[in-house]
Amino acid sequence: MISILNVTHFLFKPSQFYAVEGIAEAAQYADFFNNDQLTSMNCVHVAAPGMSLLVDASNERIEPDSPTAQQNVPQPPNLLAQLAANDIAPADITHVVITHPHTDHISGLTCNVDGQWRPIFANAKHYLGKADWDSQMVQTELQDPSTVIAQTLKPIHDAGLLVLVEGDLDFGNGVQIWATPGETPGHQAVRVQSGNDVTYIIGDLFHFPLEFTHMDWLVTWKDRPSALASRQRIMQAVTTEHAHIIATHIFADTASH
Ligand SMILES: [Zn+2]
């Protein structure tokens, strides 16, 4: 069973994140690029045989008076409250897959207890793409205690809970990790199969619904060749398998196929 836990939503103006001058249809889609788009922050819980899996853990909160808050849409409860509402305690989680170590996807992995950062999902192995761990960004930030990387990945690593994933990984219970580099070098997606029902939890492989019909629209920080190859790989599988898609920043009702 798959539960989508949207822990916050915020406004995101696409023109700030694309190199719009390089997009041929930019003028035609000016409304999209130049207006705030309401964006979700979906963490996902998967209950599979022998597994209570959390995909990404976000503690992002948007203050109601923030300029990035949509005034008329109340903010949802935080991740732990939503897990509790599903009768899931942090200690029940057996696996955490980190799609990639950007702050919004990892800020809910640890909490500060008496000045010490501690893993919240203390019984879970945490699966991170090795290429992300090895990246210069992560290795640099690990050295600086003020960074979210140092406050999350380091205590998880030090507790022996971090598993570095190279390529794909099959858990053997219908759940797999697929390497989908592009957003970051180690970005990964999760494929869940239950009978004939297949779902891909794709993290930040796509940021906006329009990217599904404009596969070459990429936010500026993506590595173009690997992002395009990853999108192709996932969408080919989605089409063949008539699969569902859950993307972190796309509201569930617009993300499903
Ligand atoms: Zn993100």
Tab-separated table of C-alpha atoms in Angstrom, residues 99 106 112 167 174-176 200:
chain	number	residue	atom	x	y	z
A	99	THR	CA	15.890	10.172	-3.692
A	106	ILE	CA	16.221	15.152	3.901
A	112	ASN	CA	18.094	17.725	17.573
A	167	GLY	CA	23.049	1.486	-9.822
A	174	GLY	CA	8.226	-5.911	-5.354
A	175	VAL	CA	10.246	-2.828	-4.410
A	176	GLN	CA	13.275	-1.690	-6.364
A	200	TYR	CA	7.197	4.848	-9.825
